[in-house]
CSV table of C-alpha atoms and ligand atoms in Angstrom, one decimal:
chain,number,residue,atom,x,y,z
K,370,MET,CA,-56.0,-94.2,138.1
K,371,SER,CA,-57.6,-90.9,137.5
K,372,LYS,CA,-55.8,-88.6,135.0
K,373,ILE,CA,-54.6,-85.3,135.1
K,374,LEU,CA,-53.1,-83.5,132.2
K,375,VAL,CA,-50.9,-79.7,133.2
K,376,LEU,CA,-50.6,-78.0,130.0
K,377,ASN,CA,-48.3,-75.2,129.5
K,378,GLY,CA,-49.7,-73.1,126.1
K,379,PRO,CA,-46.9,-70.5,123.9
K,380,ASN,CA,-43.1,-69.3,124.7
K,381,LEU,CA,-43.9,-72.2,128.8
K,382,GLY,CA,-41.4,-74.0,127.1
K,383,ARG,CA,-38.2,-70.9,127.6
K,384,LEU,CA,-39.0,-71.0,131.5
K,385,GLY,CA,-35.8,-70.9,133.3
K,386,VAL,CA,-34.0,-67.7,131.0
K,387,ARG,CA,-37.4,-66.6,130.0
K,388,GLN,CA,-38.0,-62.6,132.7
K,389,PRO,CA,-36.7,-64.7,135.5
K,390,GLU,CA,-37.4,-61.9,137.4
K,391,ILE,CA,-41.1,-62.2,136.9
K,392,TYR,CA,-41.3,-66.4,136.4
K,393,GLY,CA,-38.3,-67.3,138.4
K,394,THR,CA,-34.8,-69.8,137.6
K,395,GLN,CA,-36.8,-72.7,137.2
K,396,ASN,CA,-37.7,-74.7,134.1
K,397,LEU,CA,-40.9,-77.4,132.9
K,398,VAL,CA,-38.4,-79.8,134.0
K,399,ASP,CA,-38.5,-79.0,137.8
K,400,LEU,CA,-41.8,-77.9,137.9
K,401,GLU,CA,-42.7,-81.2,136.8
K,402,ARG,CA,-40.2,-82.9,139.0
K,403,ARG,CA,-41.6,-81.0,141.7
K,404,LEU,CA,-45.5,-81.8,141.0
K,405,ARG,CA,-44.8,-85.7,140.8
K,406,ALA,CA,-43.8,-85.7,143.9
K,407,GLU,CA,-46.8,-83.9,145.2
K,408,LEU,CA,-48.7,-86.2,143.2
K,409,PRO,CA,-51.0,-88.3,146.0
K,410,THR,CA,-51.6,-92.3,145.0
K,411,GLY,CA,-53.6,-92.9,142.8
K,412,TYR,CA,-53.3,-90.3,140.0
K,413,GLU,CA,-51.7,-90.1,136.8
K,414,LEU,CA,-50.1,-86.9,135.7
K,415,GLU,CA,-48.4,-85.9,132.4
K,416,LEU,CA,-47.0,-82.2,131.5
K,417,ARG,CA,-47.2,-81.3,128.0
K,418,GLN,CA,-46.4,-77.7,126.7
K,419,THR,CA,-46.6,-76.3,123.5
K,420,ASP,CA,-46.5,-73.4,121.6
K,421,ASP,CA,-49.1,-74.4,118.5
K,422,GLU,CA,-52.4,-73.6,119.6
K,423,ALA,CA,-54.1,-76.8,117.5
K,424,GLU,CA,-52.2,-78.6,119.4
K,425,LEU,CA,-53.2,-77.6,122.5
K,426,VAL,CA,-57.3,-77.6,121.3
K,427,GLY,CA,-56.3,-81.4,120.3
K,428,TRP,CA,-55.0,-81.8,123.7
K,429,LEU,CA,-58.1,-80.4,125.7
K,430,HIS,CA,-60.3,-82.8,123.0
K,431,GLU,CA,-57.9,-85.3,124.5
K,432,ALA,CA,-59.0,-84.9,128.3
K,433,VAL,CA,-62.6,-84.7,127.1
K,434,ASP,CA,-62.0,-88.2,125.2
K,435,THR,CA,-60.3,-89.6,128.0
K,436,GLN,CA,-61.7,-87.6,131.2
K,437,ALA,CA,-58.9,-85.8,132.8
K,438,ASN,CA,-58.7,-83.5,134.9
K,439,VAL,CA,-56.6,-80.2,134.0
K,440,VAL,CA,-54.2,-77.4,134.9
K,441,LEU,CA,-54.4,-75.4,132.2
K,442,ASN,CA,-51.6,-72.4,132.2
K,443,PRO,CA,-52.6,-71.1,128.5
K,444,ALA,CA,-50.2,-68.1,128.5
K,445,ALA,CA,-50.7,-65.6,126.2
K,446,PHE,CA,-53.5,-67.7,124.2
K,447,THR,CA,-55.3,-66.9,127.9
K,448,HIS,CA,-55.5,-63.3,126.4
K,449,TYR,CA,-57.5,-63.6,123.1
K,450,SER,CA,-58.2,-67.4,122.1
K,451,TYR,CA,-61.7,-68.0,122.2
K,452,ALA,CA,-60.5,-71.4,120.0
K,453,LEU,CA,-59.0,-72.4,123.5
K,454,ARG,CA,-62.1,-71.0,125.5
K,455,ASP,CA,-64.3,-72.9,123.6
K,456,ALA,CA,-62.4,-76.0,123.7
K,457,VAL,CA,-62.6,-75.2,127.7
K,458,ALA,CA,-65.7,-75.2,128.1
K,459,MET,CA,-65.8,-78.3,125.9
K,460,VAL,CA,-63.8,-79.8,129.2
K,461,THR,CA,-65.9,-78.4,132.2
K,462,GLU,CA,-69.5,-78.5,130.0
K,463,SER,CA,-68.4,-82.8,130.4
K,464,GLY,CA,-68.0,-82.4,133.9
K,465,GLN,CA,-63.7,-82.2,134.5
K,466,THR,CA,-62.9,-79.9,136.0
K,467,VAL,CA,-60.3,-77.1,134.4
K,468,ILE,CA,-57.9,-75.0,136.8
K,469,GLU,CA,-56.2,-71.7,135.0
K,470,VAL,CA,-52.9,-71.1,135.7
K,471,HIS,CA,-50.9,-68.4,136.1
K,472,ILE,CA,-47.2,-68.5,137.4
K,473,SER,CA,-47.6,-63.7,137.7
K,474,ASN,CA,-50.5,-61.9,138.6
K,475,PRO,CA,-51.8,-60.6,134.7
K,476,HIS,CA,-54.1,-58.6,136.6
K,477,ALA,CA,-50.5,-56.1,138.4
K,478,ARG,CA,-48.7,-56.6,134.5
K,479,GLU,CA,-49.6,-55.0,131.1
K,480,GLN,CA,-53.2,-53.9,130.6
K,481,PHE,CA,-53.6,-56.8,127.9
K,482,ARG,CA,-53.3,-59.4,130.7
K,483,HIS,CA,-56.2,-57.9,132.6
K,484,ASN,CA,-58.8,-60.1,130.9
K,485,SER,CA,-58.7,-63.4,130.1
K,486,VAL,CA,-61.1,-64.8,127.2
K,487,ILE,CA,-60.5,-67.8,129.4
K,488,SER,CA,-61.7,-68.2,133.3
K,489,ALA,CA,-65.5,-67.4,132.3
K,490,VAL,CA,-65.4,-70.9,131.4
K,491,ALA,CA,-63.0,-72.7,133.9
K,492,THR,CA,-63.6,-74.6,137.2
K,493,GLY,CA,-61.3,-72.3,139.1
K,494,VAL,CA,-58.6,-69.6,138.6
K,495,ILE,CA,-55.0,-69.3,140.5
K,496,ALA,CA,-52.5,-66.8,139.7
K,497,GLY,CA,-49.8,-65.4,141.1
K,498,PHE,CA,-48.3,-67.5,143.6
K,499,GLY,CA,-45.6,-68.8,141.0
K,500,PHE,CA,-44.9,-72.1,140.4
K,501,ASP,CA,-47.5,-72.9,143.7
K,502,SER,CA,-50.1,-72.7,141.5
K,503,TYR,CA,-49.8,-75.1,140.0
K,504,SER,CA,-49.4,-77.2,143.0
K,505,LEU,CA,-52.4,-75.4,144.7
K,506,ALA,CA,-55.1,-76.6,140.7
K,507,LEU,CA,-52.8,-80.3,142.0
K,508,LYS,CA,-53.9,-79.9,145.4
K,509,HIS,CA,-57.5,-79.0,144.5
K,510,ILE,CA,-58.1,-81.5,142.2
K,511,CYS,CA,-56.8,-84.2,144.3
K,512,GLN,CA,-59.0,-83.4,147.2
B,756,DQA,C1,-48.7,-66.9,132.1
B,756,DQA,C2,-49.2,-65.0,132.1
B,756,DQA,C3,-49.7,-64.4,130.6
B,756,DQA,O1,-49.6,-63.2,130.5
B,756,DQA,C4,-47.9,-64.3,129.8
B,756,DQA,O2,-48.4,-64.2,128.7
B,756,DQA,C5,-47.1,-65.9,129.9
B,756,DQA,C6,-47.5,-66.5,130.9
B,756,DQA,C7,-48.5,-66.8,133.8
B,756,DQA,O3,-47.5,-67.7,133.5
B,756,DQA,O4,-47.9,-65.7,134.2
B,756,DQA,O5,-46.6,-66.6,129.3
B,756,DQA,O6,-49.9,-67.6,131.6
């Protein structure tokens, strides 16, 4: 059984009510239901969300130890968390895939969102397709 962690950073627990014009009206329960429906047999998926940087870093350490592949929406940590970047690098350096995903297209938004400190150490980046960003990442990991 191949394990996939779908990890979500700060404020993503508010999906559905947070800026629906940008993030849509669906929440993380809807996202998890959708990803489970798309998951091929032979894969195990766990979706988590935290507002806590330390917890997110700990989950990436867990990905190294359990050899899980990761779909990661780092949310605002994308733009400034070197701790998260170092943790992502540990996962990719140990041979697993980390796909950075974003619901919106950060490059089409405020200037501070244009830089990601994560992208250079991620396996790839998918942004701007709503929840399809996660589905596309899952598809890549499972192919
Ligand atoms: C986001 C984009 C980030 O800039 C923002 O801080 C988020 C969500 C996205 O999924 O579009 O919280 O990662």
